[in-house]
CSV table of C-alpha atoms in Angstrom, one decimal:
chain,number,residue,atom,x,y,z
A,109,UNK,CA,-11.4,19.0,-7.3
A,110,UNK,CA,-14.0,16.5,-6.6
A,111,UNK,CA,-13.5,14.1,-4.4
A,112,UNK,CA,-13.1,10.3,-5.7
A,113,UNK,CA,-13.7,11.1,-8.9
A,114,UNK,CA,-11.2,10.2,-12.3
A,115,UNK,CA,-9.7,13.5,-13.8
A,116,UNK,CA,-9.9,13.7,-17.1
A,117,UNK,CA,-5.9,14.5,-17.6
A,118,UNK,CA,-5.0,12.4,-20.4
A,119,UNK,CA,-7.0,9.1,-18.9
A,120,UNK,CA,-5.2,9.7,-15.8
A,121,UNK,CA,-7.2,8.3,-13.0
A,122,UNK,CA,-7.6,10.9,-9.7
A,123,UNK,CA,-5.1,9.1,-7.8
A,124,UNK,CA,-2.3,9.5,-10.6
A,125,UNK,CA,-3.4,13.2,-11.4
A,126,UNK,CA,-3.4,14.1,-7.8
A,127,UNK,CA,0.0,12.6,-7.4
A,128,UNK,CA,1.6,14.4,-10.5
A,129,UNK,CA,0.5,17.9,-9.3
A,130,UNK,CA,3.5,19.8,-8.9
A,131,UNK,CA,5.6,17.3,-9.2
A,132,UNK,CA,7.4,17.8,-12.7
A,133,UNK,CA,10.0,19.8,-11.7
A,134,UNK,CA,11.2,17.7,-9.0
A,135,UNK,CA,11.7,14.1,-11.0
A,136,UNK,CA,15.2,12.6,-10.8
A,137,UNK,CA,16.6,9.4,-11.6
A,138,UNK,CA,17.7,6.1,-9.7
A,139,UNK,CA,21.4,6.8,-9.1
A,140,UNK,CA,23.4,5.0,-11.9
A,141,UNK,CA,21.0,1.9,-12.6
A,142,UNK,CA,22.0,-0.9,-15.7
A,143,UNK,CA,21.1,-0.4,-19.3
A,144,UNK,CA,18.4,-3.3,-19.5
A,145,UNK,CA,18.4,-5.6,-22.7
A,146,UNK,CA,15.2,-5.7,-24.3
A,147,UNK,CA,12.3,-8.3,-23.7
A,148,UNK,CA,9.9,-9.4,-20.3
A,149,UNK,CA,12.4,-9.3,-17.9
A,150,UNK,CA,15.9,-7.9,-17.2
A,151,UNK,CA,18.6,-8.3,-15.0
A,152,UNK,CA,20.8,-5.1,-14.2
A,153,UNK,CA,24.5,-5.2,-14.3
A,154,UNK,CA,24.6,-2.9,-11.3
A,155,UNK,CA,25.4,-5.1,-7.9
A,156,UNK,CA,22.4,-7.5,-7.4
A,157,UNK,CA,20.2,-7.4,-3.9
A,158,UNK,CA,20.8,-10.5,-2.2
A,159,UNK,CA,18.8,-13.5,-2.4
A,160,UNK,CA,15.5,-13.0,-0.6
A,161,UNK,CA,13.8,-15.1,2.1
A,162,UNK,CA,10.9,-14.5,4.1
A,163,UNK,CA,10.4,-11.3,6.3
A,164,UNK,CA,11.3,-12.1,9.8
A,165,UNK,CA,11.2,-10.3,12.8
A,166,UNK,CA,14.7,-10.3,14.0
A,167,UNK,CA,17.4,-7.9,13.2
A,168,UNK,CA,18.9,-8.7,9.9
A,169,UNK,CA,22.7,-8.5,9.2
A,170,UNK,CA,24.1,-6.9,6.1
A,171,UNK,CA,21.9,-5.3,2.8
A,172,UNK,CA,18.7,-6.2,3.0
A,173,UNK,CA,16.6,-5.8,-0.6
A,174,UNK,CA,14.0,-3.2,-1.4
A,175,UNK,CA,11.9,-2.9,-4.3
A,176,UNK,CA,10.3,0.2,-5.1
A,177,UNK,CA,6.8,0.8,-6.9
A,178,UNK,CA,6.5,3.8,-9.9
A,179,UNK,CA,4.5,4.7,-12.8
A,180,UNK,CA,6.1,3.8,-16.0
A,181,UNK,CA,3.6,5.7,-18.2
A,182,UNK,CA,4.2,9.5,-16.9
A,183,UNK,CA,6.7,12.2,-17.7
A,184,UNK,CA,9.8,11.4,-15.4
A,185,UNK,CA,8.4,8.0,-14.3
A,186,UNK,CA,10.3,4.6,-13.9
A,187,UNK,CA,11.2,2.4,-16.7
A,188,UNK,CA,10.0,-0.4,-14.2
A,189,UNK,CA,10.4,-1.9,-10.4
A,190,UNK,CA,13.2,-0.1,-9.1
A,191,UNK,CA,15.8,-2.4,-7.5
A,192,UNK,CA,18.1,-1.1,-4.2
A,193,UNK,CA,19.6,-3.0,-1.0
A,194,UNK,CA,19.1,-1.1,2.2
A,195,UNK,CA,21.2,-1.5,5.7
A,196,UNK,CA,18.9,-2.6,8.5
A,197,UNK,CA,21.1,-0.6,10.8
A,198,UNK,CA,21.5,2.8,9.4
A,199,UNK,CA,19.1,3.2,6.8
A,200,UNK,CA,21.3,3.7,4.2
A,201,UNK,CA,19.5,2.9,0.6
A,202,UNK,CA,22.0,1.8,-2.2
A,203,UNK,CA,20.5,1.3,-6.0
A,204,UNK,CA,20.9,-1.7,-7.6
A,205,UNK,CA,19.3,-1.0,-11.3
A,206,UNK,CA,15.7,-2.0,-12.5
A,207,UNK,CA,13.8,-4.5,-13.2
A,208,UNK,CA,11.8,-4.0,-16.8
A,209,UNK,CA,8.9,-5.7,-18.2
A,210,UNK,CA,6.5,-4.6,-15.6
A,211,UNK,CA,4.2,-1.5,-16.7
A,212,UNK,CA,3.1,0.8,-14.2
A,213,UNK,CA,3.9,-1.2,-11.1
A,214,UNK,CA,2.8,1.2,-8.8
A,215,UNK,CA,2.1,-1.4,-5.8
A,216,UNK,CA,4.3,-4.3,-4.2
A,217,UNK,CA,3.6,-7.4,-2.3
A,218,UNK,CA,5.9,-10.1,-1.4
A,219,UNK,CA,4.9,-13.9,-1.0
A,220,UNK,CA,4.8,-15.5,2.7
A,221,UNK,CA,7.5,-17.5,1.5
A,222,UNK,CA,9.7,-14.4,0.0
A,223,UNK,CA,10.6,-16.0,-3.4
A,224,UNK,CA,8.2,-14.3,-5.6
A,225,UNK,CA,7.0,-10.6,-6.0
A,226,UNK,CA,3.4,-9.5,-7.1
A,227,UNK,CA,3.3,-6.3,-8.6
A,228,UNK,CA,-0.1,-4.2,-9.9
A,229,UNK,CA,-0.3,-2.9,-13.8
A,230,UNK,CA,-2.0,0.3,-13.1
A,231,UNK,CA,-3.4,0.8,-16.6
A,232,UNK,CA,-6.8,0.8,-18.0
A,233,UNK,CA,-6.7,-3.0,-18.9
A,234,UNK,CA,-5.3,-3.6,-15.6
A,235,UNK,CA,-3.1,-6.7,-14.8
A,236,UNK,CA,-1.3,-8.2,-11.7
A,237,UNK,CA,2.4,-9.7,-12.5
A,238,UNK,CA,4.3,-12.0,-10.8
A,239,UNK,CA,8.1,-11.9,-10.4
A,240,UNK,CA,10.5,-14.6,-9.6
A,241,UNK,CA,13.1,-13.2,-6.8
A,242,UNK,CA,15.6,-15.3,-7.4
A,243,UNK,CA,16.9,-14.9,-10.4
A,244,UNK,CA,14.5,-12.0,-11.1
A,245,UNK,CA,12.2,-13.9,-13.9
A,246,UNK,CA,8.9,-12.2,-14.8
A,247,UNK,CA,6.3,-15.2,-14.5
A,248,UNK,CA,3.4,-13.7,-16.3
A,249,UNK,CA,0.9,-11.3,-15.5
A,250,UNK,CA,-3.2,-11.9,-15.8
A,251,UNK,CA,-5.9,-9.7,-16.1
A,252,UNK,CA,-7.6,-8.0,-12.9
A,253,UNK,CA,-11.1,-7.6,-14.6
A,254,UNK,CA,-10.7,-3.9,-13.8
A,255,UNK,CA,-9.1,-0.8,-14.7
A,256,UNK,CA,-6.4,1.2,-12.6
A,257,UNK,CA,-5.6,-1.6,-9.8
A,258,UNK,CA,-3.8,0.4,-7.4
A,259,UNK,CA,-3.7,-2.1,-4.6
A,260,UNK,CA,-2.8,-6.2,-4.2
A,261,UNK,CA,-1.8,-8.6,-1.1
A,262,UNK,CA,-1.4,-11.9,-0.8
A,263,UNK,CA,-3.6,-14.2,1.7
A,264,UNK,CA,-1.7,-15.6,4.5
A,265,UNK,CA,-2.0,-19.3,3.2
A,266,UNK,CA,0.1,-18.0,0.2
A,267,UNK,CA,-2.5,-19.6,-2.3
A,268,UNK,CA,-4.2,-16.5,-3.1
A,269,UNK,CA,-3.5,-12.8,-5.0
A,270,UNK,CA,-6.2,-10.2,-3.8
A,271,UNK,CA,-6.0,-7.0,-6.0
A,272,UNK,CA,-8.1,-4.1,-6.4
A,273,UNK,CA,-9.5,-2.2,-9.2
A,274,UNK,CA,-9.5,1.4,-8.2
A,275,UNK,CA,-11.1,3.0,-11.4
A,276,UNK,CA,-13.5,0.4,-12.0
A,277,UNK,CA,-14.7,-0.2,-8.3
A,278,UNK,CA,-14.2,-3.8,-8.2
A,279,UNK,CA,-11.8,-6.6,-6.4
A,280,UNK,CA,-10.3,-9.7,-8.1
A,281,UNK,CA,-8.7,-13.0,-6.6
A,282,UNK,CA,-6.1,-15.2,-8.3
A,283,UNK,CA,-4.7,-18.3,-7.6
A,284,UNK,CA,-1.0,-18.8,-7.1
A,285,UNK,CA,0.6,-21.6,-8.2
A,286,UNK,CA,3.5,-23.6,-6.5
A,287,UNK,CA,5.9,-21.9,-8.7
A,288,UNK,CA,4.5,-18.3,-7.6
A,289,UNK,CA,2.9,-17.7,-11.2
A,290,UNK,CA,-0.5,-16.9,-10.7
A,291,UNK,CA,-3.3,-18.6,-12.3
A,292,UNK,CA,-6.9,-17.3,-13.9
A,293,UNK,CA,-8.7,-15.2,-12.0
A,294,UNK,CA,-11.4,-16.8,-9.8
A,295,UNK,CA,-13.5,-13.7,-8.3
A,296,UNK,CA,-14.1,-10.6,-9.7
A,297,UNK,CA,-16.8,-8.5,-7.5
A,298,UNK,CA,-18.0,-5.2,-8.6
A,299,UNK,CA,-19.4,-2.6,-5.6
A,300,UNK,CA,-22.8,-1.6,-6.8
A,301,UNK,CA,-24.2,-0.5,-3.9
A,302,UNK,CA,-24.7,1.4,-2.0
A,303,UNK,CA,-24.6,4.4,-4.4
A,304,UNK,CA,-21.3,6.6,-4.4
A,305,UNK,CA,-20.9,9.3,-1.7
A,306,UNK,CA,-20.7,13.0,-2.3
A,307,UNK,CA,-18.6,14.3,-5.2
A,308,UNK,CA,-17.5,10.4,-6.2
A,309,UNK,CA,-18.0,9.2,-10.4
A,310,UNK,CA,-18.2,5.7,-8.9
A,311,UNK,CA,-16.9,3.1,-6.6
A,312,UNK,CA,-13.4,3.3,-6.3
A,313,UNK,CA,-11.7,0.3,-4.5
A,314,UNK,CA,-8.3,1.2,-2.9
A,315,UNK,CA,-7.3,-1.9,-0.9
A,316,UNK,CA,-8.0,-5.5,-0.5
A,317,UNK,CA,-6.5,-7.3,2.6
A,318,UNK,CA,-7.5,-10.4,4.6
A,319,UNK,CA,-8.0,-9.7,8.7
A,320,UNK,CA,-5.6,-10.9,11.1
A,321,UNK,CA,-7.5,-14.2,12.1
A,322,UNK,CA,-7.4,-15.1,8.4
A,323,UNK,CA,-11.1,-15.7,8.3
A,324,UNK,CA,-12.3,-12.7,6.1
A,325,UNK,CA,-10.7,-10.4,3.4
A,326,UNK,CA,-11.7,-6.7,3.4
A,327,UNK,CA,-12.2,-4.5,0.7
A,328,UNK,CA,-12.2,-0.4,1.5
A,329,UNK,CA,-13.7,1.7,-1.1
A,330,UNK,CA,-13.1,5.6,-1.8
A,331,UNK,CA,-16.1,6.1,-4.0
A,332,UNK,CA,-18.8,4.6,-1.7
A,333,UNK,CA,-17.3,5.4,1.9
A,334,UNK,CA,-17.6,1.8,2.6
A,335,UNK,CA,-15.5,-0.9,3.9
A,336,UNK,CA,-16.7,-4.3,2.4
A,337,UNK,CA,-16.2,-7.5,4.0
A,338,UNK,CA,-15.8,-11.0,2.2
A,339,UNK,CA,-15.7,-14.6,3.0
A,340,UNK,CA,-12.6,-16.2,1.2
A,341,UNK,CA,-13.3,-19.5,-0.4
A,342,UNK,CA,-9.9,-21.2,0.4
A,343,UNK,CA,-10.7,-23.8,-1.8
A,344,UNK,CA,-12.6,-22.2,-4.8
A,345,UNK,CA,-11.1,-18.5,-4.4
A,346,UNK,CA,-14.7,-17.1,-4.7
A,347,UNK,CA,-16.1,-14.2,-2.4
A,348,UNK,CA,-19.2,-14.0,-0.3
A,349,UNK,CA,-20.1,-10.7,1.0
A,350,UNK,CA,-20.8,-11.2,4.8
A,351,UNK,CA,-21.1,-7.3,5.9
A,352,UNK,CA,-20.8,-3.7,5.3
A,353,UNK,CA,-19.1,-0.5,7.3
A,354,UNK,CA,-20.1,2.8,6.3
A,355,UNK,CA,-18.2,6.1,6.8
A,356,UNK,CA,-19.6,9.5,7.2
A,357,UNK,CA,-20.7,10.9,3.5
A,358,UNK,CA,-17.5,12.1,1.3
A,359,UNK,CA,-14.6,10.9,4.5
A,360,UNK,CA,-12.8,8.9,1.1
A,361,UNK,CA,-11.8,6.1,3.0
A,362,UNK,CA,-8.1,4.5,1.3
A,363,UNK,CA,-6.4,2.5,3.5
A,364,UNK,CA,-7.3,0.2,6.8
A,365,UNK,CA,-4.3,-1.4,9.0
A,366,UNK,CA,-5.0,-3.7,12.1
A,367,UNK,CA,-3.7,-3.7,15.3
A,368,UNK,CA,-1.7,-6.9,16.3
A,369,UNK,CA,-4.5,-7.8,18.8
A,370,UNK,CA,-6.8,-8.6,16.0
A,371,UNK,CA,-9.9,-6.6,17.5
A,372,UNK,CA,-9.3,-2.9,16.6
A,373,UNK,CA,-8.3,-1.6,13.0
A,374,UNK,CA,-7.6,2.1,11.9
A,375,UNK,CA,-9.1,3.8,8.6
A,376,UNK,CA,-7.4,6.6,6.8
A,377,UNK,CA,-9.5,8.7,4.9
A,378,UNK,CA,-8.2,10.3,2.3
A,379,UNK,CA,-11.5,13.0,1.5
A,380,UNK,CA,-12.2,14.4,4.2
A,381,UNK,CA,-9.0,14.5,6.2
A,382,UNK,CA,-9.4,11.9,8.9
A,383,UNK,CA,-8.6,8.8,11.0
A,384,UNK,CA,-10.9,6.6,12.6
A,385,UNK,CA,-10.8,3.7,14.7
A,386,UNK,CA,-12.5,0.7,14.0
A,387,UNK,CA,-13.7,-2.4,15.8
A,388,UNK,CA,-14.0,-6.0,14.2
A,389,UNK,CA,-15.5,-8.9,15.3
A,390,UNK,CA,-13.8,-12.1,13.8
A,391,UNK,CA,-16.6,-14.3,14.3
A,392,UNK,CA,-19.0,-12.7,11.9
A,393,UNK,CA,-16.3,-10.2,9.8
A,394,UNK,CA,-18.5,-7.1,10.9
A,395,UNK,CA,-16.4,-3.7,10.7
A,396,UNK,CA,-18.0,-0.7,13.2
A,397,UNK,CA,-16.6,2.7,12.2
A,398,UNK,CA,-15.8,5.1,14.9
A,399,UNK,CA,-16.2,8.9,14.7
A,400,UNK,CA,-13.2,10.4,12.2
A,401,UNK,CA,-10.1,12.1,14.4
A,402,UNK,CA,-7.6,14.6,13.3
A,403,UNK,CA,-4.9,13.3,10.4
A,404,UNK,CA,-2.5,16.3,12.5
A,405,UNK,CA,-2.4,18.0,9.2
A,406,UNK,CA,-2.3,21.8,10.4
A,407,UNK,CA,-4.9,23.0,7.3
A,408,UNK,CA,-2.0,25.5,5.5
A,409,UNK,CA,-2.9,23.3,2.4
A,410,UNK,CA,-4.8,20.5,1.3
A,411,UNK,CA,-4.6,17.4,2.8
A,412,UNK,CA,-4.8,13.5,1.9
A,413,UNK,CA,-4.0,10.9,4.1
A,414,UNK,CA,-2.4,8.0,2.4
A,415,UNK,CA,-2.1,5.2,4.5
A,416,UNK,CA,-1.8,4.2,8.6
A,417,UNK,CA,0.8,1.5,10.1
A,418,UNK,CA,0.8,-0.2,13.3
A,419,UNK,CA,4.0,-0.6,15.0
A,420,UNK,CA,4.6,-4.5,15.7
A,421,UNK,CA,3.9,-3.9,19.0
A,422,UNK,CA,0.5,-2.3,18.9
A,423,UNK,CA,1.9,0.8,20.8
A,424,UNK,CA,1.8,3.0,18.4
A,425,UNK,CA,0.6,4.4,14.9
A,426,UNK,CA,1.9,6.5,11.7
A,427,UNK,CA,-0.1,8.1,9.2
A,428,UNK,CA,1.6,9.5,6.4
A,429,UNK,CA,-0.1,12.9,5.0
A,430,UNK,CA,0.2,14.0,1.5
A,431,UNK,CA,0.3,17.7,1.5
A,432,UNK,CA,0.7,18.4,4.7
A,433,UNK,CA,4.1,16.0,3.8
A,434,UNK,CA,3.9,14.9,7.6
A,435,UNK,CA,4.3,11.2,9.6
A,436,UNK,CA,1.2,11.7,12.2
A,437,UNK,CA,2.4,9.5,15.3
A,438,UNK,CA,-0.3,8.4,17.4
A,439,UNK,CA,0.2,6.4,21.0
A,440,UNK,CA,-2.4,3.2,20.7
A,441,UNK,CA,-4.1,3.1,23.8
A,442,UNK,CA,-6.9,1.0,25.5
A,443,UNK,CA,-5.5,-2.5,24.1
A,444,UNK,CA,-6.0,-1.1,20.4
A,445,UNK,CA,-9.8,0.9,21.0
A,446,UNK,CA,-8.2,4.3,21.5
A,447,UNK,CA,-5.3,6.8,19.2
A,448,UNK,CA,-4.0,9.7,20.9
A,449,UNK,CA,-2.1,12.1,18.4
A,450,UNK,CA,1.3,12.8,20.1
A,451,UNK,CA,3.2,15.3,17.0
A,452,UNK,CA,4.0,15.1,13.4
A,453,UNK,CA,7.4,15.1,11.9
A,454,UNK,CA,8.4,16.2,8.2
A,455,UNK,CA,8.8,13.5,5.7
A,456,UNK,CA,11.8,15.6,3.5
A,457,UNK,CA,9.7,14.9,0.8
A,458,UNK,CA,6.7,16.1,-1.2
A,459,UNK,CA,3.7,13.8,-1.3
A,460,UNK,CA,3.9,10.4,0.8
A,461,UNK,CA,1.7,8.2,-1.3
A,462,UNK,CA,2.8,4.9,0.9
A,463,UNK,CA,4.5,4.1,3.9
A,464,UNK,CA,6.4,0.5,5.1
A,465,UNK,CA,7.9,-0.5,7.9
A,466,UNK,CA,11.2,-2.9,7.7
A,467,UNK,CA,10.2,-6.9,8.9
A,468,UNK,CA,12.1,-6.3,12.4
A,469,UNK,CA,9.8,-3.0,12.5
A,470,UNK,CA,13.0,-0.5,13.5
A,471,UNK,CA,12.6,1.6,10.2
A,472,UNK,CA,10.1,3.3,8.4
A,473,UNK,CA,10.0,4.4,4.7
A,474,UNK,CA,8.1,6.7,2.6
A,475,UNK,CA,7.5,6.6,-1.3
A,476,UNK,CA,7.3,10.7,-1.8
A,477,UNK,CA,5.8,10.9,-5.5
A,478,UNK,CA,6.1,14.1,-6.1
A,479,UNK,CA,9.6,14.8,-5.2
A,480,UNK,CA,10.7,11.7,-6.5
A,481,UNK,CA,12.6,10.4,-3.2
A,482,UNK,CA,12.3,7.9,-0.4
A,483,UNK,CA,12.8,9.0,2.9
A,484,UNK,CA,14.0,6.4,5.7
A,485,UNK,CA,13.5,7.2,9.6
A,486,UNK,CA,14.8,5.5,12.6
A,487,UNK,CA,11.6,4.0,14.9
A,488,UNK,CA,11.9,4.3,18.3
A,489,UNK,CA,10.9,1.1,20.1
A,490,UNK,CA,10.2,2.8,23.4
A,491,UNK,CA,8.6,6.2,22.6
A,492,UNK,CA,7.9,5.9,18.6
A,493,UNK,CA,9.5,8.8,17.8
A,494,UNK,CA,11.0,9.1,14.3
A,495,UNK,CA,14.7,10.6,13.6
A,496,UNK,CA,15.0,10.8,9.7
A,497,UNK,CA,18.1,8.2,8.9
A,498,UNK,CA,19.9,10.8,6.1
A,499,UNK,CA,19.4,12.0,3.1
A,500,UNK,CA,16.2,11.1,0.8
A,501,UNK,CA,17.2,8.5,-1.7
A,502,UNK,CA,16.5,9.3,-5.4
A,503,UNK,CA,13.9,6.9,-7.3
A,504,UNK,CA,11.1,8.1,-10.2
A,505,UNK,CA,8.0,9.1,-9.2
A,506,UNK,CA,8.5,7.0,-6.0
A,507,UNK,CA,5.2,5.1,-5.3
A,508,UNK,CA,5.8,2.0,-3.2
A,509,UNK,CA,8.3,1.1,-1.1
A,510,UNK,CA,8.9,-2.6,-0.2
A,511,UNK,CA,11.8,-3.5,2.2
A,512,UNK,CA,12.3,-7.4,2.7
């Protein structure tokens, strides 16, 4: 299959097609969801998640909210955003129904104040949707100006929502009001240079995030083998490109995460099955991408690295490997300048599309797309070792897990 290109499978993008391969037989449903009434929103009859609060670093007491992303337009997919809770001590997940009224919510993010949830609507006419968490009311959707939005994040100021349109190869900015609702789009930039990499049919923006210093926003584009750095005007919501960083041809960069120190970042390359250490200059926003390194995959099957995370203390990094179905564990050395592969751990699922830490960093969640499950691992703070917390939780076409 040509890397990065859209697959002509009923209009699916390559992202969705890859995840669906071999997964139909394994699809299962969220346990015991309540029947949702018709309308733009629904509140489950089952035990609701506790009221959300801002993400915090201390150990939480009692059940915490967990939100699950899915595709609603595929066979065996979900009917909206999955609602659940998890035990912060044991990692056990308990289902709590579904929030309907959001189409193809394949990626989720929460406002820094913890009051509003945002979801992409990964469809041809792409959109982003805001949900007030206190009563789970859908506050409305706004067009992203492109097709197939696959990632979004909230600027640390809480005033801007950043989103990436995979199919169109563009990034967008929306203002966030005091209620958490979204305003009309203030910026839309399509990646037109450089030309698409080998096997690509065009640009494919895969991620749009803010640098740790807050001075720049960075867009990772799988189709052009480029990470673009922009300056966001935090008054007008407009974007100005300030630099580009290029991987080797055909790497297919997918996901970038920063070391807590703010001077280094780590890039997961989906197409050539590698990771790379990057240096970042906060003054200019310039990113420099280092040599490719092993993802830890065995080579027994085609592997697509999905996402890389760093522990809050900056000591360890974890890479989700789709195909190899493992989490690779790296030691982070030289204050963030080096990654050293330690080992891999099976995810106890198929095709780990996305990974996320609990707010205190003691749990790691993997959303396993083809097996329709979410696995939870206990993270040893001293050694970085992972231990499966229990049997994976069933969730239809699980492509995102967001623990609060």
